[in-house]
């Protein structure tokens, strides 16, 4: 949309988009934060959105319903202050994001713990007005300080900071290069970090959390002795964000992991906080809902009866979409963890306006915490989170969905999708959607579990699986010249518990023989994933019972019936079904094997491709003569073999769009005795932490990603955690869903394809917590510390390049080096200091341009003096961080090839 004129945007917001958006670059990304203080309401907007123009169109009469709201007005919050919230205020945040279905819009109002009822009411009022102006397209959220939704927290990757006071009390938002600061931040969270300003006292500390003593030019991170590596890493990321965003890169960071090893930093802390007396408090446990609580969903019908509001429970788990009627409003209670209000298209306008009020009243009536999160959604604009609480969610006439879209018939026929396997490596997202690791051309080895040991299966019978057995299937394929492995554990429906256990134990041993690099996939009989079908080239046959062992205890049945589904070698499977007429289905081909003949019964709805695949399977199932018969032309012998005629599924197929799951990523833990999962919204590869076990849910499959540094307990319990997740899912999930165990560094394409811009080299050059800490310099070597309680700083002699306790000096950009070499001088370091591809200096330090001036511009279009090979260096720190997701310092520490790739993606190459 580069060069697009105002008014060209359309999507979820319809015509209102004309007044809402201005000229912008590719991809609509808006985050606007608004603050409601005493007598005023402030809203911030990105440079690419004319939000004030929209707000000015709202008639002031609409706000005259209460005196408290009359004098409120919207005033911008600085962009650099995004993520910083005053506890005495309320905020309005607008976020829109382009998706495959158009534009997803979220409206949040955030309630500070010390805000007044008037402010809260004003914030809710503005959200209602914005929702009306945007034609009901946004999903509305009520957020309470300290209990924000995962969606809200995902906007602030570096964490949320709570500040005492409010605008009316004279406090100001973030101002760059302000050093007259003295505060203590209590940092909590592993995935979503929040930092609350607490009293400057040792009494505020505890053994389990991270605390950040912010003294302007010095930031001291104190890590509790019981902190995890993840918590320390998130705390350090927040400290660096404060240094780079608020202090222009000029603050120094010191880390205290062990007080005995950091006497100089402890000395500073004692000068500020005084001597510590007594023992530190124990860690404060995080209060998180477990999966059983989240699974307790109840749906309530909300309606007026004789001028009274009635809230009536109508259903519980699992919920179905047809319960929601367009004429009414409903409340969905997710175990007190979250409250959803659904507003039907044809419901009363007064009911729609009172959505938040009714939700809060419901919370009070139920005795839930006032901090309970509320989400208000409109009929037709439901959030992914809401849809995923239902067993199945259909979108009328939808051609693109949140996940894969299927065409389904009344008789449960799924049309197979053909795709070009050559595209898999070029398009990982296709591999993910099609559930394909590769083109299925690799090598196969199959073992049967016999007497609890692995016994090789005759290659002539590969693809034939019996319900009384368990099998191990090792698939080996080459990628980038080296072997990769997928280890399938196929569990028969009638196999013994001992055999299933032995199958898992033998899989571990087989994995070890291949360097612990195999992707392990648990396959339950009848739930074989797509790639499993493909590797057997259309010859996959599932027998209901029995065994493939040489010593069979029971003879095979004289008559067997198989249902064949598939159109080619990549997607065909034959499954044994009860040999009776009621098993037939007009949409498929069936094989009826008897002692005299093998019938190919072709239903009226089957295709020519399906018939051809059935013929190939028939040669494996039976050596008898093959007779093809069409539905309605069956001989009497056919019905006799099935025990006589009987009704079967024969309705005509119809077209219906089923929107499947939007992939969800979770950090999972059950160390506390409760199964706790923390969702990562809008996830990317960076969210896969080496010390975690992560669960990726794509609906048809569950992936368990195991980080190299994850603890033994969680690794051992990973599969059990995945089963527990399926068991407790609000939508009543199928417990036989395949579970896939993936190891860090050995991720297959059908996993990486769910992540945008997967970097296969990340694990080799990504920094661990210790490496990031070492980049800060050797703070333990500081010998001279001078402290001025009004402006604490380390002495000039400590600013040497070898002992710097601030930005990394070995790999830092020249801008940051110059800050430390020349303090507040505007001159920059000499070009001889540059390394790792960092750019030359900007003359006099004044060459900062807006992104519009630099992005997607030719050499002739650039301002005079701008080096076309280093365009990104002329961005402001804020623009740079927003575009690249990192500071300039972090960017220039990356390998040159990675810098070039990111610049290409952002139009700055």
CSV table of N, CA, C and O in Angstrom, one decimal, residues 601-700:
chain,number,residue,atom,x,y,z
A,601,UNK,N,-17.2,-51.8,-3.9
A,601,UNK,CA,-18.5,-51.1,-3.9
A,601,UNK,C,-18.3,-49.6,-4.0
A,601,UNK,O,-17.6,-49.0,-3.1
A,602,UNK,N,-18.8,-49.0,-5.0
A,602,UNK,CA,-18.6,-47.6,-5.3
A,602,UNK,C,-19.8,-46.8,-5.0
A,602,UNK,O,-20.8,-46.9,-5.7
A,603,UNK,N,-19.7,-45.9,-4.0
A,603,UNK,CA,-20.9,-45.1,-3.6
A,603,UNK,C,-21.1,-44.0,-4.6
A,603,UNK,O,-20.2,-43.6,-5.4
A,604,UNK,N,-22.3,-43.5,-4.7
A,604,UNK,CA,-22.7,-42.5,-5.7
A,604,UNK,C,-21.9,-41.2,-5.6
A,604,UNK,O,-21.7,-40.5,-6.6
A,605,UNK,N,-21.4,-40.9,-4.4
A,605,UNK,CA,-20.6,-39.7,-4.2
A,605,UNK,C,-19.1,-39.8,-4.4
A,605,UNK,O,-18.4,-38.8,-4.2
A,606,UNK,N,-18.6,-41.0,-4.7
A,606,UNK,CA,-17.1,-41.1,-4.8
A,606,UNK,C,-16.7,-40.6,-6.2
A,606,UNK,O,-17.4,-40.5,-7.1
A,607,UNK,N,-15.4,-40.4,-6.3
A,607,UNK,CA,-14.8,-39.9,-7.5
A,607,UNK,C,-14.0,-41.0,-8.2
A,607,UNK,O,-13.7,-42.0,-7.6
A,608,UNK,N,-13.6,-40.7,-9.4
A,608,UNK,CA,-12.8,-41.7,-10.2
A,608,UNK,C,-11.4,-41.9,-9.5
A,608,UNK,O,-10.9,-43.1,-9.5
A,609,UNK,N,-10.8,-40.9,-9.0
A,609,UNK,CA,-9.5,-41.0,-8.3
A,609,UNK,C,-9.7,-42.0,-7.1
A,609,UNK,O,-8.8,-42.8,-6.8
A,610,UNK,N,-10.8,-41.8,-6.4
A,610,UNK,CA,-11.0,-42.7,-5.2
A,610,UNK,C,-11.1,-44.1,-5.6
A,610,UNK,O,-10.7,-45.1,-5.0
A,611,UNK,N,-11.8,-44.4,-6.7
A,611,UNK,CA,-12.0,-45.7,-7.2
A,611,UNK,C,-10.6,-46.4,-7.6
A,611,UNK,O,-10.4,-47.5,-7.3
A,612,UNK,N,-9.8,-45.6,-8.3
A,612,UNK,CA,-8.5,-46.1,-8.7
A,612,UNK,C,-7.6,-46.5,-7.5
A,612,UNK,O,-6.9,-47.5,-7.4
A,613,UNK,N,-7.6,-45.6,-6.4
A,613,UNK,CA,-6.9,-45.9,-5.2
A,613,UNK,C,-7.4,-47.2,-4.5
A,613,UNK,O,-6.7,-48.0,-4.0
A,614,UNK,N,-8.8,-47.4,-4.5
A,614,UNK,CA,-9.4,-48.5,-3.9
A,614,UNK,C,-8.9,-49.8,-4.6
A,614,UNK,O,-8.7,-50.9,-4.0
A,615,UNK,N,-8.8,-49.7,-5.9
A,615,UNK,CA,-8.3,-50.9,-6.7
A,615,UNK,C,-6.9,-51.4,-6.3
A,615,UNK,O,-6.6,-52.6,-6.1
A,616,UNK,N,-6.1,-50.4,-6.0
A,616,UNK,CA,-4.7,-50.7,-5.6
A,616,UNK,C,-4.7,-51.4,-4.2
A,616,UNK,O,-4.0,-52.4,-3.9
A,617,UNK,N,-5.6,-50.9,-3.3
A,617,UNK,CA,-5.7,-51.4,-1.9
A,617,UNK,C,-6.3,-52.8,-2.0
A,617,UNK,O,-5.9,-53.7,-1.3
A,618,UNK,N,-7.2,-53.0,-2.9
A,618,UNK,CA,-7.9,-54.3,-3.0
A,618,UNK,C,-6.9,-55.5,-3.3
A,618,UNK,O,-7.1,-56.6,-2.8
A,619,UNK,N,-5.9,-55.2,-4.1
A,619,UNK,CA,-4.9,-56.2,-4.4
A,619,UNK,C,-4.1,-56.6,-3.2
A,619,UNK,O,-3.5,-57.7,-3.1
A,620,UNK,N,-4.1,-55.8,-2.2
A,620,UNK,CA,-3.3,-56.1,-0.9
A,620,UNK,C,-4.3,-56.8,0.0
A,620,UNK,O,-3.9,-57.8,0.7
A,621,UNK,N,-5.5,-56.4,0.1
A,621,UNK,CA,-6.5,-57.0,1.0
A,621,UNK,C,-6.9,-58.4,0.7
A,621,UNK,O,-7.1,-59.3,1.5
A,622,UNK,N,-7.0,-58.6,-0.6
A,622,UNK,CA,-7.5,-60.0,-1.0
A,622,UNK,C,-6.9,-60.4,-2.3
A,622,UNK,O,-6.6,-59.6,-3.2
A,623,UNK,N,-6.6,-61.7,-2.4
A,623,UNK,CA,-6.0,-62.3,-3.6
A,623,UNK,C,-7.1,-62.9,-4.5
A,623,UNK,O,-6.9,-63.4,-5.6
A,624,UNK,N,-8.4,-62.7,-4.1
A,624,UNK,CA,-9.5,-63.3,-4.9
A,624,UNK,C,-9.8,-62.3,-6.0
A,624,UNK,O,-9.3,-61.2,-6.2
A,625,UNK,N,-10.8,-62.8,-6.9
A,625,UNK,CA,-11.2,-62.0,-8.0
A,625,UNK,C,-11.9,-60.7,-7.6
A,625,UNK,O,-12.6,-60.7,-6.5
A,626,UNK,N,-11.7,-59.7,-8.3
A,626,UNK,CA,-12.2,-58.4,-7.9
A,626,UNK,C,-13.5,-58.1,-8.8
A,626,UNK,O,-13.4,-58.2,-10.0
A,627,UNK,N,-14.6,-57.7,-8.1
A,627,UNK,CA,-15.8,-57.3,-8.8
A,627,UNK,C,-16.2,-55.9,-8.4
A,627,UNK,O,-16.4,-55.6,-7.3
A,628,UNK,N,-16.2,-55.0,-9.4
A,628,UNK,CA,-16.6,-53.7,-9.2
A,628,UNK,C,-18.2,-53.5,-9.3
A,628,UNK,O,-18.7,-53.9,-10.3
A,629,UNK,N,-18.8,-53.0,-8.2
A,629,UNK,CA,-20.3,-52.8,-8.3
A,629,UNK,C,-20.6,-51.4,-7.9
A,629,UNK,O,-19.9,-50.8,-7.0
A,630,UNK,N,-21.6,-50.8,-8.5
A,630,UNK,CA,-22.1,-49.5,-8.2
A,630,UNK,C,-23.2,-49.5,-7.2
A,630,UNK,O,-24.0,-50.4,-7.2
A,631,UNK,N,-23.3,-48.4,-6.5
A,631,UNK,CA,-24.4,-48.3,-5.5
A,631,UNK,C,-25.7,-48.4,-6.2
A,631,UNK,O,-25.9,-47.7,-7.2
A,632,UNK,N,-26.6,-49.3,-5.7
A,632,UNK,CA,-27.9,-49.5,-6.3
A,632,UNK,C,-28.0,-50.6,-7.3
A,632,UNK,O,-29.0,-51.0,-7.7
A,633,UNK,N,-26.8,-51.2,-7.6
A,633,UNK,CA,-26.7,-52.3,-8.5
A,633,UNK,C,-26.1,-53.5,-7.9
A,633,UNK,O,-25.4,-54.4,-8.6
A,634,UNK,N,-26.2,-53.7,-6.6
A,634,UNK,CA,-25.6,-54.8,-5.9
A,634,UNK,C,-26.3,-56.1,-6.1
A,634,UNK,O,-27.5,-56.2,-6.1
A,635,UNK,N,-25.5,-57.2,-6.3
A,635,UNK,CA,-26.1,-58.5,-6.4
A,635,UNK,C,-26.5,-59.0,-5.0
A,635,UNK,O,-26.1,-58.5,-4.0
A,636,UNK,N,-27.4,-60.0,-5.0
A,636,UNK,CA,-27.9,-60.5,-3.7
A,636,UNK,C,-26.8,-61.1,-2.8
A,636,UNK,O,-26.9,-61.0,-1.6
A,637,UNK,N,-25.7,-61.7,-3.5
A,637,UNK,CA,-24.6,-62.2,-2.7
A,637,UNK,C,-23.9,-61.1,-1.9
A,637,UNK,O,-23.4,-61.4,-0.8
A,638,UNK,N,-23.9,-59.9,-2.4
A,638,UNK,CA,-23.2,-58.8,-1.7
A,638,UNK,C,-24.0,-58.6,-0.3
A,638,UNK,O,-23.3,-58.5,0.7
A,639,UNK,N,-25.3,-58.5,-0.4
A,639,UNK,CA,-26.0,-58.2,0.8
A,639,UNK,C,-26.0,-59.4,1.8
A,639,UNK,O,-26.0,-59.2,3.0
A,640,UNK,N,-26.0,-60.6,1.2
A,640,UNK,CA,-25.9,-61.8,2.0
A,640,UNK,C,-24.7,-61.8,2.9
A,640,UNK,O,-24.7,-62.1,4.1
A,641,UNK,N,-23.5,-61.4,2.2
A,641,UNK,CA,-22.2,-61.4,3.0
A,641,UNK,C,-22.3,-60.4,4.1
A,641,UNK,O,-21.6,-60.5,5.1
A,642,UNK,N,-23.1,-59.3,4.0
A,642,UNK,CA,-23.2,-58.3,5.0
A,642,UNK,C,-24.3,-58.6,6.0
A,642,UNK,O,-24.6,-57.7,6.9
A,643,UNK,N,-24.9,-59.7,5.9
A,643,UNK,CA,-26.0,-60.1,6.8
A,643,UNK,C,-27.3,-59.4,6.5
A,643,UNK,O,-28.2,-59.4,7.3
A,644,UNK,N,-27.5,-59.0,5.2
A,644,UNK,CA,-28.8,-58.5,4.8
A,644,UNK,C,-28.7,-57.0,4.6
A,644,UNK,O,-27.9,-56.3,5.2
A,645,UNK,N,-29.7,-56.4,3.9
A,645,UNK,CA,-29.8,-55.0,3.6
A,645,UNK,C,-30.1,-54.2,4.9
A,645,UNK,O,-30.8,-54.8,5.8
A,646,UNK,N,-29.7,-53.0,5.0
A,646,UNK,CA,-30.0,-52.2,6.2
A,646,UNK,C,-29.7,-50.7,5.8
A,646,UNK,O,-29.0,-50.4,4.9
A,647,UNK,N,-30.4,-49.7,6.5
A,647,UNK,CA,-30.1,-48.3,6.1
A,647,UNK,C,-28.7,-47.9,6.4
A,647,UNK,O,-28.0,-48.5,7.3
A,648,UNK,N,-28.1,-47.0,5.6
A,648,UNK,CA,-26.8,-46.5,5.8
A,648,UNK,C,-26.8,-45.0,5.3
A,648,UNK,O,-27.7,-44.5,4.7
A,649,UNK,N,-25.7,-44.3,5.6
A,649,UNK,CA,-25.5,-42.9,5.3
A,649,UNK,C,-25.5,-42.7,3.8
A,649,UNK,O,-24.6,-43.2,3.1
A,650,UNK,N,-26.6,-42.0,3.3
A,650,UNK,CA,-26.7,-41.9,1.9
A,650,UNK,C,-27.2,-40.5,1.5
A,650,UNK,O,-27.6,-40.3,0.3
A,651,UNK,N,-27.1,-39.5,2.4
A,651,UNK,CA,-27.6,-38.2,2.0
A,651,UNK,C,-26.6,-37.5,1.1
A,651,UNK,O,-25.4,-37.7,1.1
A,652,UNK,N,-27.1,-36.6,0.3
A,652,UNK,CA,-26.3,-35.8,-0.6
A,652,UNK,C,-25.4,-34.9,0.2
A,652,UNK,O,-25.8,-34.3,1.2
A,653,UNK,N,-24.2,-34.7,-0.2
A,653,UNK,CA,-23.3,-33.8,0.5
A,653,UNK,C,-23.7,-32.4,0.2
A,653,UNK,O,-24.2,-32.1,-0.8
A,654,UNK,N,-23.4,-31.6,1.2
A,654,UNK,CA,-23.6,-30.1,1.0
A,654,UNK,C,-22.4,-29.4,1.4
A,654,UNK,O,-21.5,-29.9,2.1
A,655,UNK,N,-22.3,-28.1,1.0
A,655,UNK,CA,-21.1,-27.3,1.2
A,655,UNK,C,-21.2,-26.5,2.6
A,655,UNK,O,-22.2,-25.8,2.8
A,656,UNK,N,-20.3,-26.7,3.4
A,656,UNK,CA,-20.3,-25.9,4.7
A,656,UNK,C,-18.8,-25.6,5.0
A,656,UNK,O,-17.9,-26.5,4.9
A,657,UNK,N,-18.5,-24.4,5.4
A,657,UNK,CA,-17.2,-24.0,5.7
A,657,UNK,C,-16.9,-24.2,7.2
A,657,UNK,O,-17.7,-23.6,8.0
A,658,UNK,N,-15.9,-25.0,7.5
A,658,UNK,CA,-15.6,-25.1,9.0
A,658,UNK,C,-14.2,-24.4,9.2
A,658,UNK,O,-13.2,-24.8,8.6
A,659,UNK,N,-14.2,-23.5,10.1
A,659,UNK,CA,-13.0,-22.8,10.4
A,659,UNK,C,-12.3,-23.5,11.5
A,659,UNK,O,-12.9,-23.6,12.6
A,660,UNK,N,-11.2,-24.0,11.2
A,660,UNK,CA,-10.5,-24.8,12.3
A,660,UNK,C,-9.6,-23.8,13.1
A,660,UNK,O,-9.6,-22.6,12.9
A,661,UNK,N,-9.0,-24.4,14.0
A,661,UNK,CA,-8.3,-23.7,15.1
A,661,UNK,C,-7.2,-22.7,14.7
A,661,UNK,O,-6.5,-23.0,13.7
A,662,UNK,N,-7.2,-21.6,15.3
A,662,UNK,CA,-6.0,-20.7,15.1
A,662,UNK,C,-4.9,-21.3,16.1
A,662,UNK,O,-5.2,-21.5,17.2
A,663,UNK,N,-3.7,-21.5,15.5
A,663,UNK,CA,-2.7,-22.2,16.4
A,663,UNK,C,-2.4,-21.3,17.6
A,663,UNK,O,-2.5,-20.1,17.6
A,664,UNK,N,-2.2,-22.0,18.7
A,664,UNK,CA,-2.0,-21.4,20.0
A,664,UNK,C,-0.7,-22.0,20.6
A,664,UNK,O,-0.5,-23.2,20.6
A,665,UNK,N,0.1,-21.1,21.2
A,665,UNK,CA,1.3,-21.5,21.9
A,665,UNK,C,1.2,-21.3,23.4
A,665,UNK,O,0.8,-20.2,23.8
A,666,UNK,N,1.7,-22.3,24.2
A,666,UNK,CA,1.6,-22.2,25.6
A,666,UNK,C,3.0,-22.6,26.2
A,666,UNK,O,3.6,-23.5,25.7
A,667,UNK,N,3.3,-21.9,27.3
A,667,UNK,CA,4.4,-22.4,28.2
A,667,UNK,C,3.7,-23.3,29.2
A,667,UNK,O,2.7,-22.9,29.8
A,668,UNK,N,4.1,-24.5,29.4
A,668,UNK,CA,3.4,-25.4,30.3
A,668,UNK,C,4.2,-25.9,31.5
A,668,UNK,O,5.5,-26.0,31.4
A,669,UNK,N,3.6,-26.0,32.6
A,669,UNK,CA,4.2,-26.4,33.9
A,669,UNK,C,3.2,-27.1,34.8
A,669,UNK,O,2.1,-26.7,34.8
A,670,UNK,N,3.7,-28.1,35.4
A,670,UNK,CA,2.8,-28.8,36.5
A,670,UNK,C,3.7,-29.1,37.7
A,670,UNK,O,3.3,-30.0,38.4
A,671,UNK,N,4.7,-28.3,37.9
A,671,UNK,CA,5.6,-28.5,39.1
A,671,UNK,C,4.9,-28.2,40.4
A,671,UNK,O,5.2,-28.8,41.4
A,672,UNK,N,3.9,-27.4,40.4
A,672,UNK,CA,3.2,-27.0,41.6
A,672,UNK,C,2.1,-28.0,42.0
A,672,UNK,O,1.5,-27.9,43.0
A,673,UNK,N,1.9,-29.1,41.2
A,673,UNK,CA,0.9,-30.0,41.4
A,673,UNK,C,-0.4,-29.7,40.7
A,673,UNK,O,-1.3,-30.5,40.5
A,674,UNK,N,-0.5,-28.5,40.1
A,674,UNK,CA,-1.6,-28.1,39.3
A,674,UNK,C,-1.0,-27.9,37.9
A,674,UNK,O,0.1,-27.4,37.7
A,675,UNK,N,-1.8,-28.3,36.9
A,675,UNK,CA,-1.3,-28.1,35.5
A,675,UNK,C,-1.6,-26.6,35.1
A,675,UNK,O,-2.8,-26.2,34.9
A,676,UNK,N,-0.6,-25.8,34.9
A,676,UNK,CA,-0.7,-24.4,34.6
A,676,UNK,C,-0.1,-24.2,33.2
A,676,UNK,O,1.0,-24.6,32.9
A,677,UNK,N,-0.8,-23.4,32.4
A,677,UNK,CA,-0.3,-23.0,31.1
A,677,UNK,C,-0.4,-21.5,30.9
A,677,UNK,O,-1.4,-20.9,31.3
A,678,UNK,N,0.6,-20.9,30.4
A,678,UNK,CA,0.7,-19.5,30.1
A,678,UNK,C,0.7,-19.3,28.6
A,678,UNK,O,1.6,-19.8,27.9
A,679,UNK,N,-0.4,-18.7,28.1
A,679,UNK,CA,-0.4,-18.5,26.6
A,679,UNK,C,0.4,-17.4,26.1
A,679,UNK,O,0.6,-16.4,26.8
A,680,UNK,N,1.0,-17.6,25.0
A,680,UNK,CA,1.8,-16.6,24.3
A,680,UNK,C,1.0,-16.2,23.1
A,680,UNK,O,0.9,-16.9,22.1
A,681,UNK,N,0.4,-15.0,23.1
A,681,UNK,CA,-0.4,-14.5,22.0
A,681,UNK,C,0.5,-13.8,21.0
A,681,UNK,O,1.5,-13.2,21.2
A,682,UNK,N,0.0,-14.0,19.7
A,682,UNK,CA,0.8,-13.5,18.6
A,682,UNK,C,2.2,-13.9,18.6
A,682,UNK,O,3.2,-13.2,18.6
A,683,UNK,N,2.4,-15.2,18.8
A,683,UNK,CA,3.7,-15.8,19.0
A,683,UNK,C,4.7,-15.8,17.8
A,683,UNK,O,4.2,-15.7,16.7
A,684,UNK,N,5.9,-15.9,18.1
A,684,UNK,CA,7.0,-16.0,17.1
A,684,UNK,C,8.1,-16.9,17.7
A,684,UNK,O,8.0,-17.4,18.8
A,685,UNK,N,9.1,-17.2,16.9
A,685,UNK,CA,10.2,-18.1,17.3
A,685,UNK,C,10.9,-17.6,18.5
A,685,UNK,O,11.3,-18.4,19.4
A,686,UNK,N,10.9,-16.3,18.7
A,686,UNK,CA,11.6,-15.7,19.9
A,686,UNK,C,10.9,-16.2,21.2
A,686,UNK,O,11.6,-16.2,22.3
A,687,UNK,N,9.7,-16.6,21.1
A,687,UNK,CA,9.0,-17.0,22.4
A,687,UNK,C,9.3,-18.4,22.8
A,687,UNK,O,8.9,-18.9,23.9
A,688,UNK,N,10.1,-19.2,22.0
A,688,UNK,CA,10.5,-20.5,22.4
A,688,UNK,C,11.7,-20.4,23.2
A,688,UNK,O,12.8,-20.3,22.7
A,689,UNK,N,11.6,-20.5,24.5
A,689,UNK,CA,12.7,-20.3,25.4
A,689,UNK,C,13.4,-21.7,25.7
A,689,UNK,O,12.7,-22.7,25.8
A,690,UNK,N,14.7,-21.7,25.7
A,690,UNK,CA,15.5,-22.9,25.8
A,690,UNK,C,15.2,-23.6,27.1
A,690,UNK,O,15.4,-24.8,27.2
A,691,UNK,N,14.8,-22.9,28.1
A,691,UNK,CA,14.6,-23.6,29.4
A,691,UNK,C,13.2,-23.9,29.7
A,691,UNK,O,12.7,-24.1,30.8
A,692,UNK,N,12.4,-24.0,28.6
A,692,UNK,CA,10.9,-24.3,28.7
A,692,UNK,C,10.5,-25.5,27.9
A,692,UNK,O,11.2,-25.9,27.0
A,693,UNK,N,9.4,-26.0,28.3
A,693,UNK,CA,8.6,-27.0,27.4
A,693,UNK,C,7.4,-26.2,26.9
A,693,UNK,O,6.7,-25.6,27.7
A,694,UNK,N,7.2,-26.1,25.6
A,694,UNK,CA,6.2,-25.3,25.0
A,694,UNK,C,5.2,-26.2,24.3
A,694,UNK,O,5.6,-27.3,23.8
A,695,UNK,N,3.9,-25.9,24.3
A,695,UNK,CA,2.9,-26.6,23.7
A,695,UNK,C,2.3,-25.8,22.6
A,695,UNK,O,1.8,-24.7,22.8
A,696,UNK,N,2.3,-26.3,21.3
A,696,UNK,CA,1.7,-25.7,20.2
A,696,UNK,C,0.5,-26.5,19.8
A,696,UNK,O,0.6,-27.7,19.4
A,697,UNK,N,-0.7,-25.9,19.8
A,697,UNK,CA,-1.9,-26.6,19.5
A,697,UNK,C,-2.4,-26.1,18.2
A,697,UNK,O,-2.7,-24.9,18.0
A,698,UNK,N,-2.5,-27.0,17.2
A,698,UNK,CA,-3.0,-26.7,15.8
A,698,UNK,C,-4.3,-27.4,15.6
A,698,UNK,O,-4.7,-27.5,14.4
A,699,UNK,N,-4.9,-27.8,16.6
A,699,UNK,CA,-6.2,-28.5,16.6
A,699,UNK,C,-6.1,-30.0,16.2
A,699,UNK,O,-6.5,-30.9,16.9
A,700,UNK,N,-5.6,-30.2,15.0
A,700,UNK,CA,-5.5,-31.6,14.5
A,700,UNK,C,-4.3,-32.3,15.1
A,700,UNK,O,-4.2,-33.5,15.1
